[in-house]
mmCIF file of C-alpha atoms in Angstrom:
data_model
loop_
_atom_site.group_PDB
_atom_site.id
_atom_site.type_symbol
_atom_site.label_atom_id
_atom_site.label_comp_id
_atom_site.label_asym_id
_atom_site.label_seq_id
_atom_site.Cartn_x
_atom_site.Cartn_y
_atom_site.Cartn_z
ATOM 1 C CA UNK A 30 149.993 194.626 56.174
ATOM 2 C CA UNK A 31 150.669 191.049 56.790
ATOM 3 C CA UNK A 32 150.128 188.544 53.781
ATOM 4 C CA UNK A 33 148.803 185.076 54.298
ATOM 5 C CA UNK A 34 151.223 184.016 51.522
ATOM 6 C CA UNK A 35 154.318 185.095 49.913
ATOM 7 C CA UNK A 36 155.743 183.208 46.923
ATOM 8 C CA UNK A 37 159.536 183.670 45.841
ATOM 9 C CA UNK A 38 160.001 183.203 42.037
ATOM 10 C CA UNK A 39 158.495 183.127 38.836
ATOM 11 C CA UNK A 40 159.375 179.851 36.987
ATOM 12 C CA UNK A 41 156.640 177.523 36.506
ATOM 13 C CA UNK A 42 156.809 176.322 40.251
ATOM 14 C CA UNK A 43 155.935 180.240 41.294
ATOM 15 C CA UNK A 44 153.299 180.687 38.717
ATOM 16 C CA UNK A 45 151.215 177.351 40.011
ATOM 17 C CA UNK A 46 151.185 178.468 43.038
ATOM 18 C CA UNK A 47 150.129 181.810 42.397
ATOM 19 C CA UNK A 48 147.274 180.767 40.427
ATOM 20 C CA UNK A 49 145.951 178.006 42.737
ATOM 21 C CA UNK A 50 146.494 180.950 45.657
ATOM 22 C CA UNK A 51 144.490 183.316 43.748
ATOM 23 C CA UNK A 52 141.868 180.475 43.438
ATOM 24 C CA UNK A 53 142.119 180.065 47.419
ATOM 25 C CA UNK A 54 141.528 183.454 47.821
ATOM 26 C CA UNK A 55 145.199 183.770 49.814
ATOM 27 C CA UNK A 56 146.189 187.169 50.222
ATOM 28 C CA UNK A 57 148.959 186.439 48.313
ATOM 29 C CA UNK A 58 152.449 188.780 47.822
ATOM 30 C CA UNK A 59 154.040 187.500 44.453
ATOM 31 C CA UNK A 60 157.680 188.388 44.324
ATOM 32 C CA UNK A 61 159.714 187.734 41.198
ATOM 33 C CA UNK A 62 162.675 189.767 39.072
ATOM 34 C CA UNK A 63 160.897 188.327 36.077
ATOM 35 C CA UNK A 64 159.129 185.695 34.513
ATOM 36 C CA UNK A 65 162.173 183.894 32.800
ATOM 37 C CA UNK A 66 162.672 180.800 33.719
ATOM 38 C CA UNK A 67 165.566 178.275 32.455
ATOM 39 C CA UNK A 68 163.056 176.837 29.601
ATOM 40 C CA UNK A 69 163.073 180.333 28.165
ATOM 41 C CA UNK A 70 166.017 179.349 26.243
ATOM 42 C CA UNK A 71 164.579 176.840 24.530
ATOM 43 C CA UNK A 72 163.412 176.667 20.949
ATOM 44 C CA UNK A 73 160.656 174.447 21.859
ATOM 45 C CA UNK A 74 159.751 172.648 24.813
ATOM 46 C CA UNK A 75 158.193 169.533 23.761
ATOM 47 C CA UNK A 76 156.733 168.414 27.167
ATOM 48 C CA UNK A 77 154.687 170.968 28.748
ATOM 49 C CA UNK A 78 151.477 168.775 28.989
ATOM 50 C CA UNK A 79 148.601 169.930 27.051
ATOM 51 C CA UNK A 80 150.708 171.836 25.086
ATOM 52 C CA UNK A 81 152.376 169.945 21.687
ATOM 53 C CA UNK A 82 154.830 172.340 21.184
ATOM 54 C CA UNK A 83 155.941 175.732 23.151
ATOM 55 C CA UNK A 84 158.932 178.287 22.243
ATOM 56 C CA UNK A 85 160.466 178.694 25.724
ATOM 57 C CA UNK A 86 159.832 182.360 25.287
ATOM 58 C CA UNK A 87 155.885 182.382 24.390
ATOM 59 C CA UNK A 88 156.125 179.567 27.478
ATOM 60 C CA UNK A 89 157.318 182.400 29.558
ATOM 61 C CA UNK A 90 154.387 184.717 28.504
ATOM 62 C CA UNK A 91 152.067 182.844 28.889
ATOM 63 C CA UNK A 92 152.673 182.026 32.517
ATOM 64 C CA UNK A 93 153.133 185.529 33.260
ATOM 65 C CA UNK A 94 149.501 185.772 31.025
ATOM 66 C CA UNK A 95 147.690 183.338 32.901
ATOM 67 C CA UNK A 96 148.680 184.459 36.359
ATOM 68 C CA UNK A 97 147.561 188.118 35.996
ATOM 69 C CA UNK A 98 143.875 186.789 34.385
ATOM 70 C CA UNK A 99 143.568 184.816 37.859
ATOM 71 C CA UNK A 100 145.380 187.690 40.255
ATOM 72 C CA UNK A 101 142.774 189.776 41.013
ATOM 73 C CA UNK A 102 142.467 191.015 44.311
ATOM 74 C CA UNK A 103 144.294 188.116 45.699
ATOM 75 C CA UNK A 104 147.397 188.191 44.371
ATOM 76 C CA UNK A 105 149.884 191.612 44.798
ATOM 77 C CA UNK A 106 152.590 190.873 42.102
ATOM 78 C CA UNK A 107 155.508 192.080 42.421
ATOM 79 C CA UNK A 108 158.084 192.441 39.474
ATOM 80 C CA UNK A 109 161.942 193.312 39.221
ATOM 81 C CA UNK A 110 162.727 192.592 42.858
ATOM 82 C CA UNK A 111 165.080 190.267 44.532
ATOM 83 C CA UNK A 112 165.019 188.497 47.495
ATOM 84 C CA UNK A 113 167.680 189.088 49.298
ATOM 85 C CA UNK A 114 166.741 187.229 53.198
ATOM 86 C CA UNK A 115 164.355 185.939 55.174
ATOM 87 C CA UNK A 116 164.033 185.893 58.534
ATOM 88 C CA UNK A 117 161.060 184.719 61.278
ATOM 89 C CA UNK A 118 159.852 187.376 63.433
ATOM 90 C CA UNK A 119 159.098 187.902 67.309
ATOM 91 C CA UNK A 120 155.185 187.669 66.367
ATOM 92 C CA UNK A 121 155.614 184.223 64.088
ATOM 93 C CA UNK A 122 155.283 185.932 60.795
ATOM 94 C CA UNK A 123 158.016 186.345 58.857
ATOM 95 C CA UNK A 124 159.705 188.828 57.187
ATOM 96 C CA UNK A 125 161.105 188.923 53.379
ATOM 97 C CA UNK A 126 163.894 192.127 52.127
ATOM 98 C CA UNK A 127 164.283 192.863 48.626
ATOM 99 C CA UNK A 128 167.170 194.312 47.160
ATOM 100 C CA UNK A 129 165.293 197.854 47.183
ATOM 101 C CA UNK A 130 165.016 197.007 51.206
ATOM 102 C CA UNK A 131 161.301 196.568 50.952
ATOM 103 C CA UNK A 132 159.722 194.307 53.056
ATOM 104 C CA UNK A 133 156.831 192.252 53.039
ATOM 105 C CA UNK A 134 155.096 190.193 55.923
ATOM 106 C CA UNK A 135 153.303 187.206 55.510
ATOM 107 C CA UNK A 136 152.115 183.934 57.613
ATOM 108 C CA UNK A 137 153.526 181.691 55.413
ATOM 109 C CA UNK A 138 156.373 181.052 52.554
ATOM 110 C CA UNK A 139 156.484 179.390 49.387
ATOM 111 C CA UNK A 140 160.069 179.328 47.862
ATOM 112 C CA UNK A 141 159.794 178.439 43.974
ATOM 113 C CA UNK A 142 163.602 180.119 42.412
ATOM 114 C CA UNK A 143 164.585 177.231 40.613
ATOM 115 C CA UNK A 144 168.426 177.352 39.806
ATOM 116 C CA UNK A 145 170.882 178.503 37.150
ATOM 117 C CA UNK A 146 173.215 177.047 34.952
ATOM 118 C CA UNK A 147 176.566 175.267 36.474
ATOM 119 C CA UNK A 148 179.671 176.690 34.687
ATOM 120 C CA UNK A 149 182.267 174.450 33.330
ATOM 121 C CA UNK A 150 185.506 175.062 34.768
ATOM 122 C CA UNK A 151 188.463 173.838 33.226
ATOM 123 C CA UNK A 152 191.733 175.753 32.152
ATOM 124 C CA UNK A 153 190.662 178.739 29.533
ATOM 125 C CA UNK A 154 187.006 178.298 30.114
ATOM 126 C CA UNK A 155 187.217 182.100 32.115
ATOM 127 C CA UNK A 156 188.805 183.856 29.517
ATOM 128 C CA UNK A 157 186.968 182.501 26.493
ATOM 129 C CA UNK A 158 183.441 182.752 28.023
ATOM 130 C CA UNK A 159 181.016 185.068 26.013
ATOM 131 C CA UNK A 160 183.885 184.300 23.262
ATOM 132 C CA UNK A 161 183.258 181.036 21.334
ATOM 133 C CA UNK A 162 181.935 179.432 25.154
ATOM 134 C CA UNK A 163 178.329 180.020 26.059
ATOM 135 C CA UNK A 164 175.349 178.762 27.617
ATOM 136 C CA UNK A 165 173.013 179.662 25.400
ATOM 137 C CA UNK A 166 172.429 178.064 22.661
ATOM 138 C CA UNK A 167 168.849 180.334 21.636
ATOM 139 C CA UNK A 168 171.035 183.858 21.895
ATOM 140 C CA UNK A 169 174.293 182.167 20.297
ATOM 141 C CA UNK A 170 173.742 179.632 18.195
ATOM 142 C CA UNK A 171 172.851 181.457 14.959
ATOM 143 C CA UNK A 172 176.268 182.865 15.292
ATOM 144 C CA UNK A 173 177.718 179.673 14.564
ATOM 145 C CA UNK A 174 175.880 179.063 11.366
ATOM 146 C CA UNK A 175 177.661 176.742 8.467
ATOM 147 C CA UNK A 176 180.626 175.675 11.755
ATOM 148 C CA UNK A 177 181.574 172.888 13.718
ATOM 149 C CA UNK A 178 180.517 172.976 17.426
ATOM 150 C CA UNK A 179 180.587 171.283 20.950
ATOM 151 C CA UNK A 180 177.712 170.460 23.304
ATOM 152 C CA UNK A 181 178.940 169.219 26.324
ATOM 153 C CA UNK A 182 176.265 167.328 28.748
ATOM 154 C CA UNK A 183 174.130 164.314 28.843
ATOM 155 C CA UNK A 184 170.699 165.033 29.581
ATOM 156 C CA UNK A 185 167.781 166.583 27.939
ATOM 157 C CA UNK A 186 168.825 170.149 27.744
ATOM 158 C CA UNK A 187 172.182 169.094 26.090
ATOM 159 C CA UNK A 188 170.518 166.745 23.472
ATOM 160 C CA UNK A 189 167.468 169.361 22.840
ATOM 161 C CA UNK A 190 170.468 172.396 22.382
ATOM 162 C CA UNK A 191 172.492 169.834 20.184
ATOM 163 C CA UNK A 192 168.934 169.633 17.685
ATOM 164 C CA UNK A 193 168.423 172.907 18.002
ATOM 165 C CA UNK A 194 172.370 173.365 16.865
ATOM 166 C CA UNK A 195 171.832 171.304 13.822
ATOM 167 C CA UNK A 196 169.411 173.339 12.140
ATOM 168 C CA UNK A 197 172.044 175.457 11.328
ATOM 169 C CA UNK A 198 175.522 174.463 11.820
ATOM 170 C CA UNK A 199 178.260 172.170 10.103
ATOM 171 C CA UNK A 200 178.396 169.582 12.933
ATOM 172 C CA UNK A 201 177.386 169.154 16.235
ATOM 173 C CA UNK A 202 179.394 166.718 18.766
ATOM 174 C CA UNK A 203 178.427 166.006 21.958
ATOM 175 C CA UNK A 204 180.861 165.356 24.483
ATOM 176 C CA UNK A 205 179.899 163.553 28.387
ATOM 177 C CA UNK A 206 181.492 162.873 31.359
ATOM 178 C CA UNK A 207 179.934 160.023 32.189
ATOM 179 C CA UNK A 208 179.153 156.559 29.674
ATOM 180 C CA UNK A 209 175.467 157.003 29.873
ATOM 181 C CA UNK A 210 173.111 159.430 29.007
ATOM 182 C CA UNK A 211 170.415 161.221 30.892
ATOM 183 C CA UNK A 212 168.390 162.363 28.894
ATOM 184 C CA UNK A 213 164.801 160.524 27.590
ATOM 185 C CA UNK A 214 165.914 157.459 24.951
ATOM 186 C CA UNK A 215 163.632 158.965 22.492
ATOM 187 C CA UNK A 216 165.162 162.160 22.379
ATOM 188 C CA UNK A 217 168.835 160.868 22.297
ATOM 189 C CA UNK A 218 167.757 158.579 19.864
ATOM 190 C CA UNK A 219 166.097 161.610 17.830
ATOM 191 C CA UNK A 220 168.874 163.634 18.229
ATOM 192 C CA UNK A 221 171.710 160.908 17.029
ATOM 193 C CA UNK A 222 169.934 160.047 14.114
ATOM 194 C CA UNK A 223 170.406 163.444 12.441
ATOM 195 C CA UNK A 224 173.386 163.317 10.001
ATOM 196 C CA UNK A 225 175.276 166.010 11.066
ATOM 197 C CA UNK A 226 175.272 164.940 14.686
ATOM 198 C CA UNK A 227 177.935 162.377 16.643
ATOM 199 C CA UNK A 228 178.282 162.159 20.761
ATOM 200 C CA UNK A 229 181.811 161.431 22.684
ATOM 201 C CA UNK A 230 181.174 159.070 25.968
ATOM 202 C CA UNK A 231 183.258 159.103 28.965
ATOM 203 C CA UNK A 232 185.735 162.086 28.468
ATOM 204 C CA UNK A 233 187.299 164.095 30.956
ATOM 205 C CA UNK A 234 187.546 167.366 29.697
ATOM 206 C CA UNK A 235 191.159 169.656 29.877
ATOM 207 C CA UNK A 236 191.308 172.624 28.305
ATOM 208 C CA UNK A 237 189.661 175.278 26.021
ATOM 209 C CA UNK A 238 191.924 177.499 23.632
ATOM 210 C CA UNK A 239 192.044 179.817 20.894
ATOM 211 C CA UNK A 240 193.170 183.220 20.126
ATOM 212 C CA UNK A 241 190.973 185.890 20.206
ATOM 213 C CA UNK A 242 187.702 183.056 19.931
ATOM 214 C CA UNK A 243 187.268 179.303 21.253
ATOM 215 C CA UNK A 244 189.339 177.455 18.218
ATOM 216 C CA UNK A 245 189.866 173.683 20.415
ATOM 217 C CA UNK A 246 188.474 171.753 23.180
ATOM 218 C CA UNK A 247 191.042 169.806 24.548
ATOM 219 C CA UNK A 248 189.723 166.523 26.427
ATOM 220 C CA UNK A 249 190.988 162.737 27.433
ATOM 221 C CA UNK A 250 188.988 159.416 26.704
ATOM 222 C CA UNK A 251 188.368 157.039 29.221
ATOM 223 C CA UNK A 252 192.328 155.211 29.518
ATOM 224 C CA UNK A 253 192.855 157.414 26.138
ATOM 225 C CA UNK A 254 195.394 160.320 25.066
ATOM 226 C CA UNK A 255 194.535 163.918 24.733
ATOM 227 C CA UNK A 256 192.450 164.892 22.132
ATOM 228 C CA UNK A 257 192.491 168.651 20.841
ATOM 229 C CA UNK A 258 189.179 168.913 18.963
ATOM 230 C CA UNK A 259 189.023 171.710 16.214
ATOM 231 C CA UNK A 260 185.677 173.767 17.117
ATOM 232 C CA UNK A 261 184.420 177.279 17.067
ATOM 233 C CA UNK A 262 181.827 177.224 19.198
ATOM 234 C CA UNK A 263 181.220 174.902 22.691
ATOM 235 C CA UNK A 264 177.569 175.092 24.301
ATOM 236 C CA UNK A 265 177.563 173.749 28.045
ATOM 237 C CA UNK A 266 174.729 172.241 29.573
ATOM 238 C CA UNK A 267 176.313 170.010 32.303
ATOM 239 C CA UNK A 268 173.700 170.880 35.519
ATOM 240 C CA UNK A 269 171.746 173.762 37.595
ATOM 241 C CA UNK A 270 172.725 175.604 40.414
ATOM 242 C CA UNK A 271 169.900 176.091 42.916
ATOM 243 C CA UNK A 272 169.199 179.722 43.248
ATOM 244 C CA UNK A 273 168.713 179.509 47.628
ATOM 245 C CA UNK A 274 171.220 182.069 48.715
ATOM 246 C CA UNK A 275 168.629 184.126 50.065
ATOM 247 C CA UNK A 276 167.461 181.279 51.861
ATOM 248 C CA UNK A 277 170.772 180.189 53.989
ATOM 249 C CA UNK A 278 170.018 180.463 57.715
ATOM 250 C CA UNK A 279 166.360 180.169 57.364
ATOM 251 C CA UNK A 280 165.544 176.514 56.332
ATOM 252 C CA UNK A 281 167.630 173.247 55.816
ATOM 253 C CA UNK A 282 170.051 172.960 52.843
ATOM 254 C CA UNK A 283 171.819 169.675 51.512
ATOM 255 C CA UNK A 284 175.380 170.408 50.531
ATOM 256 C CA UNK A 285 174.684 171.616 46.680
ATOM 257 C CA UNK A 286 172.562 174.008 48.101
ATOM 258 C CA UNK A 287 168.933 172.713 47.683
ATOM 259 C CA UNK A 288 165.906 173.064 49.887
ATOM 260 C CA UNK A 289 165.385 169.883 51.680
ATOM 261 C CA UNK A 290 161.629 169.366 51.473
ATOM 262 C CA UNK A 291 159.133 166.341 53.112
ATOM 263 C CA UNK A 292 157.781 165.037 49.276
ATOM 264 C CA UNK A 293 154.770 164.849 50.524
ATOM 265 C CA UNK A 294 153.778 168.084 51.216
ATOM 266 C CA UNK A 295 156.610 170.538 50.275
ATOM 267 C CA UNK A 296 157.345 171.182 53.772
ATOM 268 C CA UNK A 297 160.240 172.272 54.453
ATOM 269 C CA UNK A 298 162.306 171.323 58.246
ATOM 270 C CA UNK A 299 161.299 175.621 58.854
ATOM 271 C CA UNK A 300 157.583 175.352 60.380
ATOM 272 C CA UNK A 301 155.558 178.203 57.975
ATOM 273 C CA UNK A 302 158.067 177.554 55.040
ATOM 274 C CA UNK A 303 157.204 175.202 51.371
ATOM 275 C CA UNK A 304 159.438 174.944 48.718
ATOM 276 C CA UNK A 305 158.656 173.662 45.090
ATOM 277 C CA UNK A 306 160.716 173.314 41.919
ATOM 278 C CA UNK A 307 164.452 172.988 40.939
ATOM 279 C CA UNK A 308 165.305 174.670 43.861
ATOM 280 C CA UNK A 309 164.600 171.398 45.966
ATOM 281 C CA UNK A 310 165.878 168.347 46.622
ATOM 282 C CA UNK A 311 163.650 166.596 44.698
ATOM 283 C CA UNK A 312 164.517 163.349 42.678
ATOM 284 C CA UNK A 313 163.603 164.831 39.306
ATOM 285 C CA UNK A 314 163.561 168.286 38.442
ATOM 286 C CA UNK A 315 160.949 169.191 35.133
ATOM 287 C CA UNK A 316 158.301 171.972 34.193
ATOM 288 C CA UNK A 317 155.574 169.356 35.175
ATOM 289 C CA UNK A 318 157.154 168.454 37.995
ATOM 290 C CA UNK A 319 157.735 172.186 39.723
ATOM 291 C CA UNK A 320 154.010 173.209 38.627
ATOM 292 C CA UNK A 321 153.006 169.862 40.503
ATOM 293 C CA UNK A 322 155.283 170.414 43.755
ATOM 294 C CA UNK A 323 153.383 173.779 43.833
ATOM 295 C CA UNK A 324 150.333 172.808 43.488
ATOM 296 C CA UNK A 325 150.798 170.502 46.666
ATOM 297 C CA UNK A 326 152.408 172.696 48.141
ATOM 298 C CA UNK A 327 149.447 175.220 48.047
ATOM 299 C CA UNK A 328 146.866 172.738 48.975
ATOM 300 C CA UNK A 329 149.243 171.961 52.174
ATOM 301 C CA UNK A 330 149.519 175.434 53.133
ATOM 302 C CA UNK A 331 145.751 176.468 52.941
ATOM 303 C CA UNK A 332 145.191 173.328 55.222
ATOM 304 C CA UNK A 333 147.640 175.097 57.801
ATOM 305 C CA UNK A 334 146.379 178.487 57.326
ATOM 306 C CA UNK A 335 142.491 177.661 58.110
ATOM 307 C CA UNK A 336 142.973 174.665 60.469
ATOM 308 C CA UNK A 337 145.218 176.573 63.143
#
């Protein structure tokens, strides 16, 4: 059969437009490994509007709840599959492979796989991943209970796994590239204000060592010397990765690898083709911000499906 929609992902951006398709009444294939998006790892997401406070986890459930209340007959979800192409067909449709080589044919596309975490690479950062180095601080950082840790990053998810970090452990220092911070003022300030808490400013990091664990973080101020800074545990948040691979060939790509889309519609430069969510080239990437690109996007695309 040939859908009239098929959505790629189930992050917030995915969800949206699965429920607003299910309110269309698109025929709708929903295709998505899971329902774990990057806010998953968070204690709390602080944010989500309507919402005062949401563990990432119960965040995740409850998109995956409110999509399947509105699915019906509308929506064919699909669960623990992979997209691994795209391509447009002979007859305008197009065609989208799993990993399992299904298929599944639809009119249009909406591409919502937001992106993963950027790795830090420096000398030792390989070998001592998964031992002392980790990205996340939810699964880890009890581990580190009672010890002196690293954040490295300047945004939100840096600061929010740094307050997260000093729940529970001796000290928490963040260290950032750059001499400015960007995350929300209120939430550095927030964050800075706890005792057990101190951030580093324009460092260019070196090295990680140890022994069998992470035991130093080895990094150089601005015009400085090297620093070796004792620590048992380092928590990166420095950026996301889109997750577009999939995608190469069949629309246009800047040169980090996100979906170029027209902001006002989602468009992407691939006729039949949205995109929403981290995985674009959007200014600002946020929960509210992905559920809102796929909203518009939907509206857009039931406009092209029932005015052509």
């Amino acid at each position: 059969m040939t859908y009239d929609l098929a959505i790629i992902g189930g992050g917030p951006a995915g969800v949206s437009a699965g429920v607003y398709a299910a309110r269309k009444k698109l025929k709708t294939v929903f295709i998505t490994f899971d329902f774990q998006s990057q806010s998953t790892v968070s204690e709390g997401i602080e944010n989500w509007i309507g919402t005062i406070k949401i563990s990432g986890q119960d965040f995740a459930k409850s998109m995956e709840a409110h999509l399947r209340a509105y699915s019906g007959d509308s929506v064919d979800i699909k669960t623990g599959l992979k997209v691994t192409s795209i391509k447009k067909l002979d007859s305008g449709e197009f065609e989208v492979t799993t990993d399992n080589n299904q298929t599944f044919n639809s009119k249009t596309i909406l591409i919502g796989t937001g992106s993963t975490r950027r790795k830090l690479e420096v000398k030792g950062s390989d070998i001592y991943e998964h031992k002392g180095l980790t990205y996340c601080a939810t699964c880890d950082g009890p581990l580190y209970s009672d010890q002196d840790v690293v954040v490295i990053g300047g945004g939100n998810a840096a600061f929010e796994t740094a307050a997260q970090l000093s729940a529970y452990c001796k000290s928490v220092t963040i260290l950032n590239r750059s001499d400015k911070y960007r995350a929300d003022p209120v939430t550095v300030d927030r964050v800075l204000s706890k005792p057990n808490v101190k951030s580093i400013t324009n460092v260019e990091f070196v090295e990680v060592k140890g022994d069998k664990f992470v035991n130093t973080i080895t990094y150089k101020p601005n015009a400085g010397e090297l620093i070796d800074l004792p620590t048992t545990g380092i928590f990166v948040e420095i950026g996301l990765i889109p997750s577009t691979g999939f995608a190469v060939g069949a629309v246009e790509m800047n040169q980090i690898g996100q979906i170029i889309v027209d902001p006002r519609t989602q468009q992407t430069r691939t006729p039949g083709i949205w995109a929403a969510g981290d995985c674009t080239d959007g200014l600002y990437h946020q929960n509210n911000i992905s559920a809102g690109d796929a909203v518009k996007a939907l509206e857009d695309i039931y406009v092209n499906l029932h005015t052509k």
